[in-house]
Amino acid sequence: MQTELLATPVEQQSVKSARLILLFIVCFAGNMFAGSVSTLMSVYLPAVVKEFQGSRDTGQLNDISAYINALFIFGWAIGGFLWGLISDKTGRKTALLLSIGSYGIFTILIAFTQSWGEVMICRFLSGFGAGGLLVISFTLISEVWPERSKAVFTGILSIAIPIGIFSTGLLNYIVASWRQGFLVGVLPVLFAIIGYWMIDESSLWLKDKSEEELDKKPAAHLFGASNLRILIVGSVIFGTMLVGLWAIFSWLPTWIQSLSTTDAHKEGGLSIMFLGMGGLVGGFSSGWIVNLVGLRRSLVASFVVCFLLSFILFKTNNSFSTIIYAEIAVLALFFGASQGILSLYIPLLFPTTIRASATGFCFNIGRLFTAAAVLFVGVLVTVLGGYGNSLFIFSFVFLIGLLVVVFVKDIQPVQPIE
């Protein structure tokens, strides 16, 4: 006689919790390695240029750096949208693992390139994969994670890329050869392969896709009348924070130097350290902030504080003082928190069948304006009489985001956070 052993509810819950933790590990590691890959070329660029193009002066090196980084960001933006479409079509798990594997493979291939053209192609394609991962991982977590802890784990996931960026410096310190350095792409490829057995498909995506195929539920269209307004609102909210964040991040060291400091190099370096630490703490704590005051109030607070701190930082400091470090840290704290909050908020605005592609659109359309914003801060310096005035003008984008959050009350998350 054969006895069928059925798992108890406690055992079933334990298995489910273990699978969720494995999923989180794959998503966190994938984003962390993507952060590392995103800055890998920056730290090894002088050695790469020297091998392929000979010696270059600082000005030429800066031009090449800007060009190669732009290719990566452009690939990231395109990948963020197209991988979202792939995810909505083929499933979260498949798209997640393919995006991790693809940026890992093209990072490895850079180690074997023999020309500058090959480097640029691989760099673009690695950005394409990394951009998709960011969108899919937050979309998947938004669908499968328990409501009571979803905000917390989304916030923790949001700091994976900054940690990866930090680890690039450590890698550069340990591995001198740029070709050996790019072999770090082996790690995300291994995680993608192992992830095939470690994680499950989103049950919510499977359910909605099945109902759609059985004509129980009409197919949603990304740019259809019912979603277009939500898409615009989501893009404005995420894009305004992104534009303000990168404009300030990119020009903050230059502004510090413009304050006629006695030790500009040291003070600029410390400012960036406070910027980074504040961002990490803010992202990590964003979930608890949401659980404490609510999703909508968290968004309002992020935009309000970012605008007020920008005013204090850039309009009340005519010379350098140590209080600037504290102001930068608080500003970065809410910058970091906003990324965790928005990464939770945006995916939940859309129905499951278009969630990833809509999230990819909202996350990445602002990047097209970010490059222009970073450029125009420098252009406006002469017109407005200094970096502080120019940066403060760009901080008004936070008010645009704030107004949208406050006055567009009818657009709420499909799966509200308690």
CSV table of C-alpha atoms in Angstrom, one decimal:
chain,number,residue,atom,x,y,z
A,1,MET,CA,0.0,0.0,0.0
A,2,GLN,CA,1.4,3.3,-1.0
A,3,THR,CA,0.8,6.4,1.2
A,4,GLU,CA,0.8,9.8,-0.4
A,5,LEU,CA,2.4,12.4,1.8
A,6,LEU,CA,1.0,15.8,1.5
A,7,ALA,CA,2.8,18.9,2.8
A,8,THR,CA,1.2,20.6,5.7
A,9,PRO,CA,0.2,24.3,5.4
A,10,VAL,CA,3.3,25.3,7.5
A,11,GLU,CA,5.6,23.3,5.2
A,12,GLN,CA,4.0,24.8,2.1
A,13,GLN,CA,4.5,28.3,3.5
A,14,SER,CA,8.1,27.5,4.3
A,15,VAL,CA,8.8,26.3,0.8
A,16,LYS,CA,7.1,29.4,-0.6
A,17,SER,CA,9.1,31.7,1.6
A,18,ALA,CA,12.3,30.0,0.6
A,19,ARG,CA,11.5,30.4,-3.1
A,20,LEU,CA,10.8,34.0,-2.5
A,21,ILE,CA,14.1,34.6,-0.8
A,22,LEU,CA,15.9,32.8,-3.6
A,23,LEU,CA,14.1,35.1,-6.1
A,24,PHE,CA,15.2,38.1,-4.1
A,25,ILE,CA,18.8,36.9,-4.1
A,26,VAL,CA,18.8,36.5,-7.9
A,27,CYS,CA,17.2,40.0,-8.4
A,28,PHE,CA,19.5,41.7,-5.9
A,29,ALA,CA,22.7,40.0,-7.3
A,30,GLY,CA,21.6,40.7,-10.8
A,31,ASN,CA,21.1,44.4,-10.1
A,32,MET,CA,24.3,44.6,-8.1
A,33,PHE,CA,26.4,43.1,-10.9
A,34,ALA,CA,24.6,45.5,-13.4
A,35,GLY,CA,25.7,48.4,-11.2
A,36,SER,CA,29.2,47.1,-11.3
A,37,VAL,CA,29.1,46.6,-15.1
A,38,SER,CA,27.7,50.1,-15.6
A,39,THR,CA,30.9,51.7,-14.2
A,40,LEU,CA,33.4,49.1,-15.2
A,41,MET,CA,34.5,50.8,-18.4
A,42,SER,CA,35.0,54.1,-16.5
A,43,VAL,CA,37.6,52.7,-14.2
A,44,TYR,CA,39.4,50.7,-16.9
A,45,LEU,CA,39.0,53.2,-19.7
A,46,PRO,CA,42.5,54.7,-19.7
A,47,ALA,CA,44.0,51.2,-20.1
A,48,VAL,CA,41.5,50.2,-22.9
A,49,VAL,CA,42.1,53.4,-24.8
A,50,LYS,CA,45.9,53.1,-24.5
A,51,GLU,CA,45.8,49.5,-26.0
A,52,PHE,CA,43.5,50.3,-28.9
A,53,GLN,CA,44.2,54.0,-29.7
A,54,GLY,CA,47.6,54.8,-28.1
A,55,SER,CA,48.3,57.6,-25.7
A,56,ARG,CA,45.6,60.4,-25.4
A,57,ASP,CA,45.6,63.6,-23.4
A,58,THR,CA,43.0,64.3,-20.7
A,59,GLY,CA,40.6,66.2,-23.0
A,60,GLN,CA,40.6,63.4,-25.5
A,61,LEU,CA,40.1,60.8,-22.8
A,62,ASN,CA,37.1,62.7,-21.4
A,63,ASP,CA,35.5,62.9,-24.9
A,64,ILE,CA,35.9,59.1,-25.4
A,65,SER,CA,34.6,58.4,-21.9
A,66,ALA,CA,31.5,60.5,-22.6
A,67,TYR,CA,30.9,58.8,-25.9
A,68,ILE,CA,31.3,55.2,-24.5
A,69,ASN,CA,29.1,56.0,-21.4
A,70,ALA,CA,26.4,57.5,-23.6
A,71,LEU,CA,26.3,54.3,-25.7
A,72,PHE,CA,25.8,52.2,-22.5
A,73,ILE,CA,23.1,54.6,-21.2
A,74,PHE,CA,21.4,54.6,-24.6
A,75,GLY,CA,21.4,50.8,-24.6
A,76,TRP,CA,20.1,50.8,-21.1
A,77,ALA,CA,17.1,53.0,-22.0
A,78,ILE,CA,16.2,51.0,-25.1
A,79,GLY,CA,16.6,47.7,-23.2
A,80,GLY,CA,14.5,49.0,-20.3
A,81,PHE,CA,11.5,49.4,-22.7
A,82,LEU,CA,12.0,46.4,-25.1
A,83,TRP,CA,12.7,43.9,-22.3
A,84,GLY,CA,9.5,45.1,-20.7
A,85,LEU,CA,7.6,44.1,-23.8
A,86,ILE,CA,9.4,40.8,-23.9
A,87,SER,CA,8.5,40.1,-20.2
A,88,ASP,CA,4.8,40.9,-20.8
A,89,LYS,CA,4.9,38.5,-23.8
A,90,THR,CA,7.0,35.6,-22.6
A,91,GLY,CA,6.9,35.8,-18.8
A,92,ARG,CA,8.8,37.4,-16.0
A,93,LYS,CA,11.2,34.5,-15.2
A,94,THR,CA,12.3,34.0,-18.8
A,95,ALA,CA,12.9,37.7,-19.5
A,96,LEU,CA,14.7,38.2,-16.1
A,97,LEU,CA,17.2,35.4,-16.6
A,98,LEU,CA,17.8,36.3,-20.3
A,99,SER,CA,18.5,39.9,-19.4
A,100,ILE,CA,20.9,38.9,-16.7
A,101,GLY,CA,22.6,36.4,-18.9
A,102,SER,CA,22.9,38.8,-21.9
A,103,TYR,CA,24.6,41.7,-20.1
A,104,GLY,CA,26.9,39.2,-18.5
A,105,ILE,CA,27.8,37.6,-21.8
A,106,PHE,CA,28.5,40.9,-23.5
A,107,THR,CA,30.6,42.0,-20.6
A,108,ILE,CA,32.7,38.9,-20.9
A,109,LEU,CA,33.1,39.4,-24.7
A,110,ILE,CA,34.6,42.9,-24.0
A,111,ALA,CA,37.6,41.0,-22.5
A,112,PHE,CA,38.2,39.4,-25.9
A,113,THR,CA,37.7,42.3,-28.2
A,114,GLN,CA,40.4,43.3,-30.6
A,115,SER,CA,39.1,46.7,-31.8
A,116,TRP,CA,37.5,49.8,-30.4
A,117,GLY,CA,34.4,49.2,-32.6
A,118,GLU,CA,33.9,45.7,-31.0
A,119,VAL,CA,34.2,47.3,-27.5
A,120,MET,CA,31.4,49.9,-28.4
A,121,ILE,CA,29.1,47.2,-29.7
A,122,CYS,CA,29.5,45.0,-26.7
A,123,ARG,CA,29.1,48.0,-24.4
A,124,PHE,CA,25.8,49.0,-26.0
A,125,LEU,CA,24.5,45.4,-25.8
A,126,SER,CA,25.5,45.0,-22.1
A,127,GLY,CA,23.6,48.2,-21.3
A,128,PHE,CA,20.7,46.8,-23.2
A,129,GLY,CA,20.6,43.7,-21.0
A,130,ALA,CA,21.2,45.6,-17.7
A,131,GLY,CA,18.4,48.1,-18.4
A,132,GLY,CA,15.9,45.3,-18.9
A,133,LEU,CA,16.8,43.6,-15.6
A,134,LEU,CA,16.1,46.8,-13.6
A,135,VAL,CA,12.5,46.9,-15.0
A,136,ILE,CA,11.7,43.2,-14.8
A,137,SER,CA,13.1,42.6,-11.3
A,138,PHE,CA,10.9,45.4,-9.8
A,139,THR,CA,7.9,44.3,-11.8
A,140,LEU,CA,8.3,40.7,-10.6
A,141,ILE,CA,8.8,41.6,-7.0
A,142,SER,CA,5.7,43.8,-7.2
A,143,GLU,CA,3.6,40.8,-8.3
A,144,VAL,CA,4.8,38.0,-6.1
A,145,TRP,CA,5.9,39.5,-2.8
A,146,PRO,CA,3.6,39.5,0.2
A,147,GLU,CA,1.9,42.9,0.8
A,148,ARG,CA,3.1,43.3,4.4
A,149,SER,CA,6.8,43.3,3.4
A,150,LYS,CA,6.7,44.3,-0.2
A,151,ALA,CA,7.7,48.0,0.4
A,152,VAL,CA,10.6,47.0,2.6
A,153,PHE,CA,12.1,44.5,0.1
A,154,THR,CA,11.6,46.8,-2.8
A,155,GLY,CA,13.5,49.5,-1.0
A,156,ILE,CA,16.4,47.1,-0.2
A,157,LEU,CA,16.4,46.0,-3.9
A,158,SER,CA,16.8,49.7,-4.9
A,159,ILE,CA,20.3,49.9,-3.3
A,160,ALA,CA,21.7,46.9,-5.2
A,161,ILE,CA,22.9,49.0,-8.1
A,162,PRO,CA,24.7,51.6,-5.9
A,163,ILE,CA,26.4,48.7,-4.0
A,164,GLY,CA,27.5,47.3,-7.4
A,165,ILE,CA,28.9,50.7,-8.4
A,166,PHE,CA,30.9,50.8,-5.1
A,167,SER,CA,32.2,47.3,-5.7
A,168,THR,CA,33.7,48.4,-9.1
A,169,GLY,CA,36.3,50.4,-7.3
A,170,LEU,CA,37.2,47.3,-5.2
A,171,LEU,CA,37.4,45.2,-8.3
A,172,ASN,CA,39.7,47.8,-10.0
A,173,TYR,CA,41.9,47.8,-6.9
A,174,ILE,CA,42.2,44.0,-6.9
A,175,VAL,CA,42.4,43.3,-10.6
A,176,ALA,CA,44.8,45.5,-12.6
A,177,SER,CA,44.3,44.0,-16.0
A,178,TRP,CA,41.2,45.4,-17.8
A,179,ARG,CA,40.7,42.2,-19.7
A,180,GLN,CA,40.6,40.1,-16.5
A,181,GLY,CA,38.4,42.8,-14.9
A,182,PHE,CA,35.7,42.3,-17.6
A,183,LEU,CA,35.6,38.6,-16.9
A,184,VAL,CA,33.4,39.5,-13.9
A,185,GLY,CA,30.6,39.0,-16.4
A,186,VAL,CA,30.9,35.3,-15.6
A,187,LEU,CA,29.1,35.9,-12.3
A,188,PRO,CA,25.8,37.2,-13.6
A,189,VAL,CA,25.8,34.4,-16.3
A,190,LEU,CA,26.2,31.8,-13.5
A,191,PHE,CA,23.3,33.4,-11.5
A,192,ALA,CA,21.1,33.4,-14.6
A,193,ILE,CA,21.8,29.7,-15.2
A,194,ILE,CA,21.3,28.8,-11.5
A,195,GLY,CA,18.2,31.0,-11.4
A,196,TYR,CA,16.5,28.7,-13.9
A,197,TRP,CA,16.0,26.2,-11.0
A,198,MET,CA,15.9,28.7,-8.2
A,199,ILE,CA,12.9,30.9,-9.1
A,200,ASP,CA,9.3,30.5,-10.2
A,201,GLU,CA,7.2,32.3,-12.7
A,202,SER,CA,4.8,35.0,-11.5
A,203,SER,CA,1.5,33.3,-10.7
A,204,LEU,CA,-0.3,36.6,-11.2
A,205,TRP,CA,1.2,36.9,-14.8
A,206,LEU,CA,0.3,33.3,-15.5
A,207,LYS,CA,-3.3,33.8,-14.3
A,208,ASP,CA,-3.8,37.0,-16.3
A,209,LYS,CA,-2.2,35.6,-19.4
A,210,SER,CA,-4.3,32.5,-19.3
A,211,GLU,CA,-7.5,34.5,-18.9
A,212,GLU,CA,-6.5,36.7,-21.8
A,213,GLU,CA,-5.8,33.7,-24.1
A,214,LEU,CA,-9.2,32.2,-23.1
A,215,ASP,CA,-10.9,35.6,-23.9
A,216,LYS,CA,-12.1,36.0,-20.4
A,217,LYS,CA,-10.2,39.2,-20.2
A,218,PRO,CA,-9.7,41.7,-23.1
A,219,ALA,CA,-6.0,42.3,-24.0
A,220,ALA,CA,-4.7,45.6,-22.6
A,221,HIS,CA,-2.9,47.9,-24.9
A,222,LEU,CA,0.1,49.9,-23.7
A,223,PHE,CA,-0.9,53.1,-25.5
A,224,GLY,CA,-4.6,52.5,-25.4
A,225,ALA,CA,-7.0,55.1,-24.1
A,226,SER,CA,-7.4,53.5,-20.7
A,227,ASN,CA,-3.6,53.4,-20.1
A,228,LEU,CA,-2.2,56.4,-21.9
A,229,ARG,CA,-3.0,58.9,-19.2
A,230,ILE,CA,-1.5,56.7,-16.5
A,231,LEU,CA,1.6,56.2,-18.6
A,232,ILE,CA,2.1,60.0,-18.9
A,233,VAL,CA,1.6,60.5,-15.2
A,234,GLY,CA,3.9,57.7,-14.3
A,235,SER,CA,6.6,59.0,-16.7
A,236,VAL,CA,6.4,62.6,-15.4
A,237,ILE,CA,6.6,61.5,-11.7
A,238,PHE,CA,9.6,59.2,-12.3
A,239,GLY,CA,11.2,61.4,-14.9
A,240,THR,CA,11.1,64.6,-12.9
A,241,MET,CA,12.9,63.0,-10.0
A,242,LEU,CA,15.4,61.4,-12.4
A,243,VAL,CA,16.2,64.6,-14.2
A,244,GLY,CA,16.7,66.6,-10.9
A,245,LEU,CA,18.8,63.8,-9.4
A,246,TRP,CA,21.2,63.4,-12.2
A,247,ALA,CA,21.6,67.1,-12.8
A,248,ILE,CA,22.6,67.6,-9.2
A,249,PHE,CA,24.7,64.5,-9.0
A,250,SER,CA,26.6,65.3,-12.2
A,251,TRP,CA,27.5,68.9,-11.3
A,252,LEU,CA,27.8,68.8,-7.5
A,253,PRO,CA,31.6,68.4,-7.4
A,254,THR,CA,32.0,71.3,-9.9
A,255,TRP,CA,29.8,73.5,-7.7
A,256,ILE,CA,31.8,72.6,-4.7
A,257,GLN,CA,35.0,73.7,-6.5
A,258,SER,CA,33.3,77.0,-7.6
A,259,LEU,CA,32.8,78.0,-3.9
A,260,SER,CA,36.5,79.0,-3.8
A,261,THR,CA,37.5,76.3,-1.3
A,262,THR,CA,41.0,75.9,0.0
A,263,ASP,CA,41.0,72.1,-0.5
A,264,ALA,CA,38.5,71.6,-3.3
A,265,HIS,CA,39.6,68.1,-4.2
A,266,LYS,CA,39.2,66.8,-0.7
A,267,GLU,CA,35.9,68.6,0.0
A,268,GLY,CA,34.6,67.4,-3.4
A,269,GLY,CA,35.5,63.8,-2.6
A,270,LEU,CA,33.9,64.0,0.9
A,271,SER,CA,30.7,65.5,-0.7
A,272,ILE,CA,30.4,62.6,-3.0
A,273,MET,CA,30.9,60.2,-0.1
A,274,PHE,CA,28.1,61.9,1.8
A,275,LEU,CA,26.0,61.8,-1.3
A,276,GLY,CA,26.5,58.1,-1.7
A,277,MET,CA,26.0,57.2,1.9
A,278,GLY,CA,22.8,59.2,2.1
A,279,GLY,CA,21.5,57.6,-1.0
A,280,LEU,CA,22.1,54.1,0.3
A,281,VAL,CA,20.5,54.8,3.7
A,282,GLY,CA,17.5,56.4,2.0
A,283,GLY,CA,17.0,53.6,-0.4
A,284,PHE,CA,17.3,50.9,2.3
A,285,SER,CA,14.9,52.7,4.6
A,286,SER,CA,12.3,53.6,1.9
A,287,GLY,CA,10.1,50.6,2.6
A,288,TRP,CA,9.8,51.4,6.3
A,289,ILE,CA,9.0,55.0,5.4
A,290,VAL,CA,6.2,53.8,3.1
A,291,ASN,CA,4.8,51.5,5.8
A,292,LEU,CA,5.0,54.3,8.4
A,293,VAL,CA,3.3,57.2,6.5
A,294,GLY,CA,1.8,55.6,3.4
A,295,LEU,CA,2.9,55.5,-0.3
A,296,ARG,CA,1.3,58.8,-1.4
A,297,ARG,CA,2.6,60.8,1.6
A,298,SER,CA,6.1,59.3,1.0
A,299,LEU,CA,6.1,60.5,-2.5
A,300,VAL,CA,5.0,64.0,-1.5
A,301,ALA,CA,7.7,64.2,1.2
A,302,SER,CA,10.4,63.1,-1.2
A,303,PHE,CA,9.6,65.9,-3.8
A,304,VAL,CA,9.1,68.6,-1.1
A,305,VAL,CA,12.3,67.8,0.8
A,306,CYS,CA,14.3,67.5,-2.4
A,307,PHE,CA,13.2,71.0,-3.6
A,308,LEU,CA,13.6,72.6,-0.2
A,309,LEU,CA,17.1,71.1,0.3
A,310,SER,CA,18.1,72.2,-3.2
A,311,PHE,CA,17.1,75.8,-2.3
A,312,ILE,CA,19.0,75.6,1.0
A,313,LEU,CA,22.1,74.0,-0.6
A,314,PHE,CA,22.4,76.1,-3.7
A,315,LYS,CA,21.0,79.5,-2.6
A,316,THR,CA,22.2,79.9,1.0
A,317,ASN,CA,25.8,78.8,0.6
A,318,ASN,CA,28.1,81.4,-1.0
A,319,SER,CA,31.2,79.9,0.5
A,320,PHE,CA,32.2,76.4,1.6
A,321,SER,CA,31.4,75.3,5.2
A,322,THR,CA,31.0,71.9,6.8
A,323,ILE,CA,27.2,72.4,7.1
A,324,ILE,CA,27.2,71.6,3.3
A,325,TYR,CA,28.0,68.0,4.1
A,326,ALA,CA,24.9,67.6,6.3
A,327,GLU,CA,22.7,69.3,3.7
A,328,ILE,CA,24.0,67.0,0.9
A,329,ALA,CA,23.5,63.9,3.2
A,330,VAL,CA,19.8,64.9,3.8
A,331,LEU,CA,19.2,65.6,0.2
A,332,ALA,CA,20.7,62.3,-0.8
A,333,LEU,CA,18.7,60.5,1.8
A,334,PHE,CA,15.5,61.6,0.2
A,335,PHE,CA,16.9,61.0,-3.3
A,336,GLY,CA,17.6,57.4,-2.3
A,337,ALA,CA,14.3,57.0,-0.6
A,338,SER,CA,12.5,58.3,-3.7
A,339,GLN,CA,14.1,55.6,-5.9
A,340,GLY,CA,12.8,52.8,-3.6
A,341,ILE,CA,9.3,54.5,-3.3
A,342,LEU,CA,9.0,55.0,-7.1
A,343,SER,CA,10.2,51.5,-7.9
A,344,LEU,CA,7.3,50.3,-5.7
A,345,TYR,CA,4.8,52.8,-7.0
A,346,ILE,CA,5.2,52.8,-10.7
A,347,PRO,CA,4.7,49.0,-11.5
A,348,LEU,CA,1.5,48.9,-9.4
A,349,LEU,CA,-0.1,51.6,-11.5
A,350,PHE,CA,-0.6,49.2,-14.4
A,351,PRO,CA,-2.5,45.9,-15.1
A,352,THR,CA,-0.4,42.7,-15.1
A,353,THR,CA,-0.4,42.1,-18.9
A,354,ILE,CA,1.3,45.4,-19.7
A,355,ARG,CA,3.0,46.0,-16.3
A,356,ALA,CA,6.6,45.4,-17.4
A,357,SER,CA,6.5,47.3,-20.7
A,358,ALA,CA,4.7,50.2,-19.0
A,359,THR,CA,7.2,50.3,-16.2
A,360,GLY,CA,10.0,50.2,-18.7
A,361,PHE,CA,8.6,53.1,-20.5
A,362,CYS,CA,8.1,55.2,-17.3
A,363,PHE,CA,11.6,54.3,-16.0
A,364,ASN,CA,13.4,55.1,-19.2
A,365,ILE,CA,11.6,57.9,-21.1
A,366,GLY,CA,13.0,60.4,-18.6
A,367,ARG,CA,16.6,59.2,-19.4
A,368,LEU,CA,16.2,60.9,-22.8
A,369,PHE,CA,15.7,64.2,-21.1
A,370,THR,CA,18.3,63.5,-18.4
A,371,ALA,CA,21.2,63.8,-20.8
A,372,ALA,CA,19.9,67.1,-22.0
A,373,ALA,CA,19.4,68.4,-18.4
A,374,VAL,CA,23.0,67.5,-17.5
A,375,LEU,CA,24.2,69.4,-20.6
A,376,PHE,CA,22.1,72.5,-20.0
A,377,VAL,CA,23.2,72.9,-16.4
A,378,GLY,CA,26.6,73.8,-17.8
A,379,VAL,CA,25.1,75.9,-20.6
A,380,LEU,CA,23.1,78.0,-18.1
A,381,VAL,CA,26.0,78.7,-15.7
A,382,THR,CA,27.1,81.8,-17.6
A,383,VAL,CA,23.6,83.0,-18.2
A,384,LEU,CA,22.5,82.6,-14.6
A,385,GLY,CA,25.7,83.6,-12.9
A,386,GLY,CA,27.0,80.4,-11.4
A,387,TYR,CA,26.5,76.7,-10.9
A,388,GLY,CA,24.4,77.2,-7.8
A,389,ASN,CA,21.8,79.3,-9.7
A,390,SER,CA,21.8,76.9,-12.6
A,391,LEU,CA,21.3,73.8,-10.3
A,392,PHE,CA,18.5,75.6,-8.4
A,393,ILE,CA,16.6,76.3,-11.6
A,394,PHE,CA,16.7,72.6,-12.4
A,395,SER,CA,15.4,71.7,-9.0
A,396,PHE,CA,12.0,73.2,-10.0
A,397,VAL,CA,11.4,69.9,-11.8
A,398,PHE,CA,10.7,68.5,-8.3
A,399,LEU,CA,7.8,70.9,-8.0
A,400,ILE,CA,6.4,69.5,-11.3
A,401,GLY,CA,6.5,66.0,-9.9
A,402,LEU,CA,5.0,67.2,-6.6
A,403,LEU,CA,2.1,68.9,-8.4
A,404,VAL,CA,1.3,65.7,-10.4
A,405,VAL,CA,1.3,63.6,-7.2
A,406,VAL,CA,-0.9,66.0,-5.3
A,407,PHE,CA,-3.5,66.9,-7.9
A,408,VAL,CA,-3.8,63.7,-10.0
A,409,LYS,CA,-5.6,61.8,-7.2
A,410,ASP,CA,-7.7,59.5,-9.4
A,411,ILE,CA,-4.7,57.4,-10.5
A,412,GLN,CA,-4.0,54.9,-7.8
A,413,PRO,CA,-2.0,51.7,-7.7
A,414,VAL,CA,-3.8,48.6,-9.1
A,415,GLN,CA,-2.6,46.7,-6.0
A,416,PRO,CA,-2.6,49.3,-3.2
A,417,ILE,CA,0.0,49.1,-0.5
A,418,GLU,CA,-1.7,49.0,2.9
